[in-house]
Coordinates of N, CA, C and O and ligand atoms in Angstrom, one line a residue:
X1 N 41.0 1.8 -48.7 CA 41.0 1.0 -50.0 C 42.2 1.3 -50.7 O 42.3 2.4 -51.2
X2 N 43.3 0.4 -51.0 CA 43.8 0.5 -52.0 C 43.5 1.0 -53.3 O 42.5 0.6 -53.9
X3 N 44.4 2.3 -53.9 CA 43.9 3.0 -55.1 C 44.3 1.6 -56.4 O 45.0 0.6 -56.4
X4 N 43.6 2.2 -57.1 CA 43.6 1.0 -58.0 C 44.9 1.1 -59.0 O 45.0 2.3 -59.4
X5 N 46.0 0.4 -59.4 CA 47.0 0.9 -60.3 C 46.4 1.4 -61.9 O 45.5 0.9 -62.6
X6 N 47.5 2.9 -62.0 CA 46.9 2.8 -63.5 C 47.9 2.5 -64.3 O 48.9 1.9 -64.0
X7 N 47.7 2.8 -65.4 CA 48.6 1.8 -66.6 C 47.9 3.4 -68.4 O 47.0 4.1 -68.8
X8 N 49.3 3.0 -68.6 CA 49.1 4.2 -69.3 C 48.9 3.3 -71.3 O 49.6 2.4 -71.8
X9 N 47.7 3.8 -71.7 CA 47.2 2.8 -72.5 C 47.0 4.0 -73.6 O 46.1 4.9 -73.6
X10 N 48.0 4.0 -74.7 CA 48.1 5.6 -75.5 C 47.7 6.9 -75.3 O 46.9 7.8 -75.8
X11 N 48.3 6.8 -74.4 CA 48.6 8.0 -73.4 C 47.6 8.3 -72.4 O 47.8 9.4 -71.8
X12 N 46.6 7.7 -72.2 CA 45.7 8.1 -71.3 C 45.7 6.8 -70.2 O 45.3 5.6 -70.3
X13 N 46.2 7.4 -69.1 CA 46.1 6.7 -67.4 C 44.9 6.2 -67.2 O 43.8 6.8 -67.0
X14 N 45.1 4.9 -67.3 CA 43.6 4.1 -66.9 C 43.9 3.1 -65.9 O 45.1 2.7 -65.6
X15 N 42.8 2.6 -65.3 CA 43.1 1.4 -64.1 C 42.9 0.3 -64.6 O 41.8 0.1 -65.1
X16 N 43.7 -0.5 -64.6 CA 43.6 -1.9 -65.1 C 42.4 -2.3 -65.2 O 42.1 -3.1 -66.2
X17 N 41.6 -2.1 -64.5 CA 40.0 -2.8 -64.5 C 39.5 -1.6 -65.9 O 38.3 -1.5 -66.2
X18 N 40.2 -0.9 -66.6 CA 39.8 0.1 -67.8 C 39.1 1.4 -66.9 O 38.2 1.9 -67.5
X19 N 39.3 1.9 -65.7 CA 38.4 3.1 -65.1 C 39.3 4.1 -65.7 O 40.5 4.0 -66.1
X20 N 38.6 4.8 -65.7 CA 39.3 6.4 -66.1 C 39.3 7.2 -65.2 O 38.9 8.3 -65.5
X21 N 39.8 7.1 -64.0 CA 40.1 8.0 -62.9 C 40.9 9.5 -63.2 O 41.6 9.9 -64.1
X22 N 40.6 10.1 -62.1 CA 41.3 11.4 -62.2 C 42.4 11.1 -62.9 O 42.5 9.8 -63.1
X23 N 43.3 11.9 -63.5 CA 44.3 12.2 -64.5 C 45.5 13.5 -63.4 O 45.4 14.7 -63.2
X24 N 46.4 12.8 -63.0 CA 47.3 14.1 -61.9 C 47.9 14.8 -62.9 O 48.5 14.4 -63.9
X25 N 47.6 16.3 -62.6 CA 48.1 17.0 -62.9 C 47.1 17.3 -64.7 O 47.4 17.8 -65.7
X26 N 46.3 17.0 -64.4 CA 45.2 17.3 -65.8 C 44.4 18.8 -65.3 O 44.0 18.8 -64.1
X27 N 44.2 19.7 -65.7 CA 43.6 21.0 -65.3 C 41.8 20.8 -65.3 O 41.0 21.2 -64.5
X28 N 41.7 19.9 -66.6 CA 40.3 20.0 -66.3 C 39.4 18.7 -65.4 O 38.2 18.5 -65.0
X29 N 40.8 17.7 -65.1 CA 39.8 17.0 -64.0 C 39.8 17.5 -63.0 O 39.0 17.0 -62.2
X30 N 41.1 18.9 -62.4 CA 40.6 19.4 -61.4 C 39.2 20.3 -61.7 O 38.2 20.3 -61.0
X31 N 39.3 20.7 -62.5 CA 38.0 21.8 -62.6 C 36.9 20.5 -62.1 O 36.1 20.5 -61.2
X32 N 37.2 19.7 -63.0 CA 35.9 18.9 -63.0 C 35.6 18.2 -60.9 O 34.6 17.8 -60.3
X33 N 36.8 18.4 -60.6 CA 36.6 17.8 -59.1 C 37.1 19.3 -58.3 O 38.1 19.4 -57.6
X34 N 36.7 19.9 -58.5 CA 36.7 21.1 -57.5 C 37.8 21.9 -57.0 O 37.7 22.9 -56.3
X35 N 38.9 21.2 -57.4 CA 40.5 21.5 -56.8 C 40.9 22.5 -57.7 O 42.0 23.0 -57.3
X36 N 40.4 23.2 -59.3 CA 40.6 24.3 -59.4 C 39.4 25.5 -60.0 O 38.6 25.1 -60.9
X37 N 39.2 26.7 -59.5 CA 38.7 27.3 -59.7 C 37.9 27.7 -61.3 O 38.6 28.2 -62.2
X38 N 37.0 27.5 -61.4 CA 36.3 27.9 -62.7 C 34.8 28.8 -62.8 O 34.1 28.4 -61.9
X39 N 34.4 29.6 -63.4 CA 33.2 29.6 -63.6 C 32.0 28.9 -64.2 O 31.4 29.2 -65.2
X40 N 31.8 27.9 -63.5 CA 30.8 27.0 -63.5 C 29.6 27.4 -64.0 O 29.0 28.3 -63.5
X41 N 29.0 26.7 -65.2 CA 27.7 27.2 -65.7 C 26.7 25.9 -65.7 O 25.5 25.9 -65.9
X42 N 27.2 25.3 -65.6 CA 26.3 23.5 -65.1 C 27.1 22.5 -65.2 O 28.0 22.1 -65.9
X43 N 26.4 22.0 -64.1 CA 27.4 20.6 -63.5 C 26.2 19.6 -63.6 O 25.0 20.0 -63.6
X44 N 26.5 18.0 -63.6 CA 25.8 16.6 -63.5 C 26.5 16.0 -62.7 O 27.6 16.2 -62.1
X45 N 26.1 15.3 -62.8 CA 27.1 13.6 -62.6 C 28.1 13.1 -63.4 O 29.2 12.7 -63.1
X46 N 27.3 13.3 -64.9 CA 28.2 13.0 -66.0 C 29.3 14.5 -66.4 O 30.5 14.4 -66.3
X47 N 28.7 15.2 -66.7 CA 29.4 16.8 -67.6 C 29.3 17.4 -66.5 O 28.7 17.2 -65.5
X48 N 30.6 18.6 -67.1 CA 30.8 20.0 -66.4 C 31.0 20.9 -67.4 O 31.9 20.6 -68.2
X49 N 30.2 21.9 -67.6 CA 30.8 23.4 -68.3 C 31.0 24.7 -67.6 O 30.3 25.4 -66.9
X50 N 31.7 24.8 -68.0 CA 32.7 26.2 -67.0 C 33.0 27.4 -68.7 O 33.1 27.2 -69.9
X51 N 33.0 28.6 -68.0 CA 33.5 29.7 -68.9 C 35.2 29.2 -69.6 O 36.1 28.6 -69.0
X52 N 35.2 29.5 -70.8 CA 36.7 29.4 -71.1 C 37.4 30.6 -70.5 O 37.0 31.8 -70.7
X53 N 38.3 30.3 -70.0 CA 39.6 31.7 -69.4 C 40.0 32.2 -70.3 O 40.6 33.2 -70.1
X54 N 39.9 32.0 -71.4 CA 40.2 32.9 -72.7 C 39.3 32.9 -73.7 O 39.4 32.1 -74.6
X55 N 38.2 34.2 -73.5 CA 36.8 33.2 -74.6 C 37.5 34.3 -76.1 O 37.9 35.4 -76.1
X56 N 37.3 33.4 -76.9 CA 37.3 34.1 -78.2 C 35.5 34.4 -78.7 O 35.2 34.5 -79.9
X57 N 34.8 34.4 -77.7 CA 33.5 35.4 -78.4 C 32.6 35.2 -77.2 O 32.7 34.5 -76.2
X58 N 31.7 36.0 -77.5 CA 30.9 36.7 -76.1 C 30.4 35.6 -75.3 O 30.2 35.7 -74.1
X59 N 30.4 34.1 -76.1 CA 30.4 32.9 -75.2 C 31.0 32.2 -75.7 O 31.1 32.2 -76.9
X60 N 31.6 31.5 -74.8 CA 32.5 30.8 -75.1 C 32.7 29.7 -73.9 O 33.6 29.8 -73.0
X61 N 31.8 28.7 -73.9 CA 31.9 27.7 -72.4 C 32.2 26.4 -73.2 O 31.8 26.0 -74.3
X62 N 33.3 25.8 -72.1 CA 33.7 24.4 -72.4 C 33.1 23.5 -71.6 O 33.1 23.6 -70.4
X63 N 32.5 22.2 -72.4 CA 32.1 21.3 -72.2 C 32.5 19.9 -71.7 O 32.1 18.9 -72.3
X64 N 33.3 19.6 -70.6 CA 33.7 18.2 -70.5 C 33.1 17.2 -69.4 O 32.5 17.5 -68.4
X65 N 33.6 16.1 -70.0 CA 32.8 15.0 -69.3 C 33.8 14.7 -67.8 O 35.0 14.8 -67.7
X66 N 32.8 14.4 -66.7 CA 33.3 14.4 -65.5 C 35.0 13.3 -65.4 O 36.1 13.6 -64.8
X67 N 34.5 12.1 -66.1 CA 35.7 11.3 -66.3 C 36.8 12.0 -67.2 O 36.5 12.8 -68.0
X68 N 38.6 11.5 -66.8 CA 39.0 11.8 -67.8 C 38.9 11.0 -69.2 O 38.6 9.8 -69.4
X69 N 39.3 11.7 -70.1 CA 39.0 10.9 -71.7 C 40.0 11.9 -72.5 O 39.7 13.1 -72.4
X70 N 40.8 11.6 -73.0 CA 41.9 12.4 -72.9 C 41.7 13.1 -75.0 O 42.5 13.9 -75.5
X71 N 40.5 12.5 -75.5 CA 40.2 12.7 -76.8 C 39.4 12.7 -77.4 O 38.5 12.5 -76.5
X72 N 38.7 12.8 -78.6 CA 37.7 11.7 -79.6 C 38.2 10.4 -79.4 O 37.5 9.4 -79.5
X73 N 39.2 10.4 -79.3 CA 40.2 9.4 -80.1 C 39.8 8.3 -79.1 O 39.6 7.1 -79.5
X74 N 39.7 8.7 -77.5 CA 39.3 7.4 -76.4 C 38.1 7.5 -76.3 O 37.6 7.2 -75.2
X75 N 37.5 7.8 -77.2 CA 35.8 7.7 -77.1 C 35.9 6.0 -77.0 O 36.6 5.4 -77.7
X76 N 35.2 5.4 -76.2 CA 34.7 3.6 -76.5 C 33.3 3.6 -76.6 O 32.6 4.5 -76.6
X77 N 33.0 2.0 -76.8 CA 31.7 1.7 -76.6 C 31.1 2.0 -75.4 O 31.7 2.0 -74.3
X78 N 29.9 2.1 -75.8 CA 29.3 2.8 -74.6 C 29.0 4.5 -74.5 O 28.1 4.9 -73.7
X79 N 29.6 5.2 -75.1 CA 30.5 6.6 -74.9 C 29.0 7.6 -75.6 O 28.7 8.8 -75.3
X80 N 28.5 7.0 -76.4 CA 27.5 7.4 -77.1 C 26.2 8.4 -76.4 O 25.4 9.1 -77.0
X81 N 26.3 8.2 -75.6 CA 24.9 8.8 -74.7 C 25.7 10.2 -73.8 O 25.3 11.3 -73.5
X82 N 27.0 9.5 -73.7 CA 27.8 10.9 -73.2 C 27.8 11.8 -74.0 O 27.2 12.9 -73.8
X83 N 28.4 11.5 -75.5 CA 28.5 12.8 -76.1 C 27.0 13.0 -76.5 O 26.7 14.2 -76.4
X84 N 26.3 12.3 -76.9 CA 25.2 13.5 -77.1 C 24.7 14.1 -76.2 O 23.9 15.0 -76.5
X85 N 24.8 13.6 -74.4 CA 24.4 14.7 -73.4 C 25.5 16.0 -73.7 O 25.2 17.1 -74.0
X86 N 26.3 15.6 -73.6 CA 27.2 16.9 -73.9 C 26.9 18.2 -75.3 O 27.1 19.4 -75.3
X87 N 26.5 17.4 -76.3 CA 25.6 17.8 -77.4 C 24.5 18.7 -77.2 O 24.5 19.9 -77.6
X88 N 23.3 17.7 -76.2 CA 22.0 18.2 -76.0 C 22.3 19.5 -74.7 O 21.6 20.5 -74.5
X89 N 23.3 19.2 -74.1 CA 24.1 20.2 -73.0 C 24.8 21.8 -73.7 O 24.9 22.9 -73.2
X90 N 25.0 21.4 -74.8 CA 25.6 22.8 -75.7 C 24.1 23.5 -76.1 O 23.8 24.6 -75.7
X91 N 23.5 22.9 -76.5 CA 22.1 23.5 -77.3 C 21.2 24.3 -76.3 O 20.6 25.4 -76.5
X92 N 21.2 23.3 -75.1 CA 20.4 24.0 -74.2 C 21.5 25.1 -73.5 O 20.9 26.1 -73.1
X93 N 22.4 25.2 -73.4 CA 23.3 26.3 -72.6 C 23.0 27.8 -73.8 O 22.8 28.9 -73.5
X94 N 23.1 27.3 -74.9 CA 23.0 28.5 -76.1 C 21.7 28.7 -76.2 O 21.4 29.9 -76.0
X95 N 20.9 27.9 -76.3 CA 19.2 28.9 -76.4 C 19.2 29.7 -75.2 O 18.8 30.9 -75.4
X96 N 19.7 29.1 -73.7 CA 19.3 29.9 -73.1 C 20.2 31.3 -72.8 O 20.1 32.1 -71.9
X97 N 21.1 31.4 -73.7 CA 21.8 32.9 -73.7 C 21.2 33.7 -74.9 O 21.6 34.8 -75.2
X98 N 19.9 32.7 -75.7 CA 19.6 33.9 -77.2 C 20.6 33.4 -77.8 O 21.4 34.4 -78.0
X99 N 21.1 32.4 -78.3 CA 21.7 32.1 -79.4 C 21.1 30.9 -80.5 O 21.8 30.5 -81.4
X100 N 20.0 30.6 -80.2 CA 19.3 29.7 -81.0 C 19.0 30.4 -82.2 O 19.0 29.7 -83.2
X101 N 18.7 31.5 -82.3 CA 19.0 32.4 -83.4 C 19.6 32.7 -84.5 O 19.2 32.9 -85.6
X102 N 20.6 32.7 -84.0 CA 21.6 33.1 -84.5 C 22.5 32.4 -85.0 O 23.2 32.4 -86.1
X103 N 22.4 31.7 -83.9 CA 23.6 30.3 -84.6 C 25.0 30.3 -83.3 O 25.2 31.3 -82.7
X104 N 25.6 29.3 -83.1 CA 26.6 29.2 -82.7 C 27.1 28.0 -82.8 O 26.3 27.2 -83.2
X105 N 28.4 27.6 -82.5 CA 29.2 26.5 -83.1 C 29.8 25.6 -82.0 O 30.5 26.1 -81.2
X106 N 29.6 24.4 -82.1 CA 30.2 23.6 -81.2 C 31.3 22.5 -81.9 O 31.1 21.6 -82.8
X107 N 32.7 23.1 -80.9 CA 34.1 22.3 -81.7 C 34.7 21.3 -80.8 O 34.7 21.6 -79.6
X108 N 35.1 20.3 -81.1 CA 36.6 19.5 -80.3 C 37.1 19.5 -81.3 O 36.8 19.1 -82.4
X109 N 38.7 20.3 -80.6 CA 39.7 19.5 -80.9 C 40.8 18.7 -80.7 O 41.5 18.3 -79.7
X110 N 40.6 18.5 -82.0 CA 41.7 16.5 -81.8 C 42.9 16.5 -82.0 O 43.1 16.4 -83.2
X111 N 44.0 16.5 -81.4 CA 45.3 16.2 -81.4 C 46.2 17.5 -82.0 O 45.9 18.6 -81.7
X112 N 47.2 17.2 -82.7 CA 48.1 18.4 -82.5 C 47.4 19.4 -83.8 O 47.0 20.5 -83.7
X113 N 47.5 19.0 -84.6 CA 46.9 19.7 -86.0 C 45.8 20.4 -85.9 O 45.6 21.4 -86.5
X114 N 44.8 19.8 -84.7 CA 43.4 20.9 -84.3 C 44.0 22.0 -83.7 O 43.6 23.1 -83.8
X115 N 45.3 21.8 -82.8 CA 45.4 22.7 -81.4 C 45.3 22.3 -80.7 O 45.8 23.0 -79.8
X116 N 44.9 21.1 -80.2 CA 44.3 20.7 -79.2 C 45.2 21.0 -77.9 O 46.3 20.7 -78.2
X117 N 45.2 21.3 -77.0 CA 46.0 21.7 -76.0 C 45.9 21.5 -74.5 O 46.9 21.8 -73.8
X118 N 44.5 20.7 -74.0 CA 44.2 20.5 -73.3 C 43.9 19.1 -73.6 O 43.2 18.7 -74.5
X119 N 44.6 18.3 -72.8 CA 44.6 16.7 -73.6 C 42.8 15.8 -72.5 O 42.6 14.6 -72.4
X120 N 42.2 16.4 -72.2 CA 40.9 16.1 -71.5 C 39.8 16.2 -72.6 O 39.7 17.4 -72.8
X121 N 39.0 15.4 -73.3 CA 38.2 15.7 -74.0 C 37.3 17.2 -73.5 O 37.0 17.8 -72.5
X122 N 37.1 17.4 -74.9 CA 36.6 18.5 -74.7 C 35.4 19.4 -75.9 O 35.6 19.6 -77.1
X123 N 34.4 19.8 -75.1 CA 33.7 20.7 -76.4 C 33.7 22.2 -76.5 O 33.6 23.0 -75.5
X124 N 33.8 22.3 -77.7 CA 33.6 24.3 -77.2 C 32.4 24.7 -77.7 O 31.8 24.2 -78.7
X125 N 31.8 25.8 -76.9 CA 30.7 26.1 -77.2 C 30.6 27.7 -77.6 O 30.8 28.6 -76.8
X126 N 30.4 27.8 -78.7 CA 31.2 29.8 -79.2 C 30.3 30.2 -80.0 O 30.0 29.5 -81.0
X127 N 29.6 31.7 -79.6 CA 28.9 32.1 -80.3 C 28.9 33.8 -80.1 O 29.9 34.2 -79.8
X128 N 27.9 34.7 -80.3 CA 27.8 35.5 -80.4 C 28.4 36.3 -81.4 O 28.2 37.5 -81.2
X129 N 29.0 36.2 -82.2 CA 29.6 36.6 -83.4 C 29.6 36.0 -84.7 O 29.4 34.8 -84.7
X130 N 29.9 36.5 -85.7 CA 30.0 35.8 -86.9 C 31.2 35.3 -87.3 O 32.1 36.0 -87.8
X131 N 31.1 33.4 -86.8 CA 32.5 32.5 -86.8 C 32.5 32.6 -88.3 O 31.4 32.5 -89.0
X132 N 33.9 32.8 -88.9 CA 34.4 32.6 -89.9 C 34.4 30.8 -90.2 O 34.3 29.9 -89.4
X133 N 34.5 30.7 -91.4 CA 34.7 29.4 -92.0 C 35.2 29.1 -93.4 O 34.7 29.9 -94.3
X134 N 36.0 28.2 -93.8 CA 36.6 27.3 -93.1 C 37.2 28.0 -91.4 O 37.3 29.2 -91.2
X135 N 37.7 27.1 -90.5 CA 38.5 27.6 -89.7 C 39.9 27.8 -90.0 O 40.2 27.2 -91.0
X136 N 40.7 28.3 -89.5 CA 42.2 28.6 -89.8 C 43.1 27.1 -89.8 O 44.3 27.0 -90.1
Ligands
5GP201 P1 41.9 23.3 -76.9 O1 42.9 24.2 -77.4 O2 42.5 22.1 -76.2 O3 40.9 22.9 -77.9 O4 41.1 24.1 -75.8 C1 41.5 24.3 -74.5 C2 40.8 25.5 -74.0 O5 40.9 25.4 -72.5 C3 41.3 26.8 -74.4 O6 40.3 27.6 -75.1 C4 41.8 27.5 -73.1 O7 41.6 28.9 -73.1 C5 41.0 26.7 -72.1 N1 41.6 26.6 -70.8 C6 42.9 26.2 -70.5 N2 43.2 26.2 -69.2 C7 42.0 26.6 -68.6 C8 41.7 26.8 -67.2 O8 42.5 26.6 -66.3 N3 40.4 27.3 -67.0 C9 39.5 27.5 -68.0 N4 38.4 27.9 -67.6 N5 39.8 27.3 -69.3 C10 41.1 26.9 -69.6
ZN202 ZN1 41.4 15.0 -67.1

């Protein structure tokens, strides 16, 4: 089969037919397809959460969806049921560590002013300590 051409549509590689295919050279759609190494804490069809390689607190797992989506920002219609599996996917990953308790915080960030650094949508999921607020 011919791969489908992509076309780069504010900054995110899509296939003219609008698919969101792998992204080359994106780190988390390899995580997301197997080609790089992560600690895996639950996979779907839709989502993958893996350990962050640099947790700033006793948990700290990132949340993304199996397609690339390179923001909030390329959220579309439709997208709605993703993020709140990804949502209802943070809550259940934290109760079951003993964090329903306590509390823990779920972030994306968006573009340069958040940090954002990994251009693959993304959620964080961080707890076990007492997150300061506002954030920095
Ligand atoms: P951002 O700064 O984009 O909100 O968050 C990106 C997160 O991805 C950071 O917390 C960073 O530690 C994490 N990260 C970057 N590269 C990798 C990687 O190759 N593997 C894992 N597990 N996490 C990564
Ligand atoms: Zn990607």
């Amino acid at each position: 089969m011919i791969p489908p051409r992509l076309v780069c549509s504010r900054g995110l590689w899509r296939s003219q037919s609008g698919g969101r295919e792998q992204v080359e050279d994106c780190i988390f759609c390899k995580i997301a397809h197997g080609q790089v190494e992560s600690q895996i804490v639950y996979q779907d069809e839709h989502l993958v959460a893996f350990d962050d390689i640099n947790p700033q607190a006793p948990m700290h797992v990132l949340i993304i969806p199996r397609v690339h989506i390179s923001s909030l920002l390329e959220l579309g219609d439709g997208d709605e049921e993703l993020v709140g599996r990804a949502h209802r996917l943070a809550a259940r990953i934290a109760r079951e560590r003993g964090y329903d308790r306590r509390g823990f915080r779920v972030v994306a960030n968006c573009g340069q002013d958040a940090g954002q650094s990994v251009p693959h949508l993304h959620f964080h999921v961080i707890g076990g300590r007492a997150l300061q607020w506002p954030p920095g």
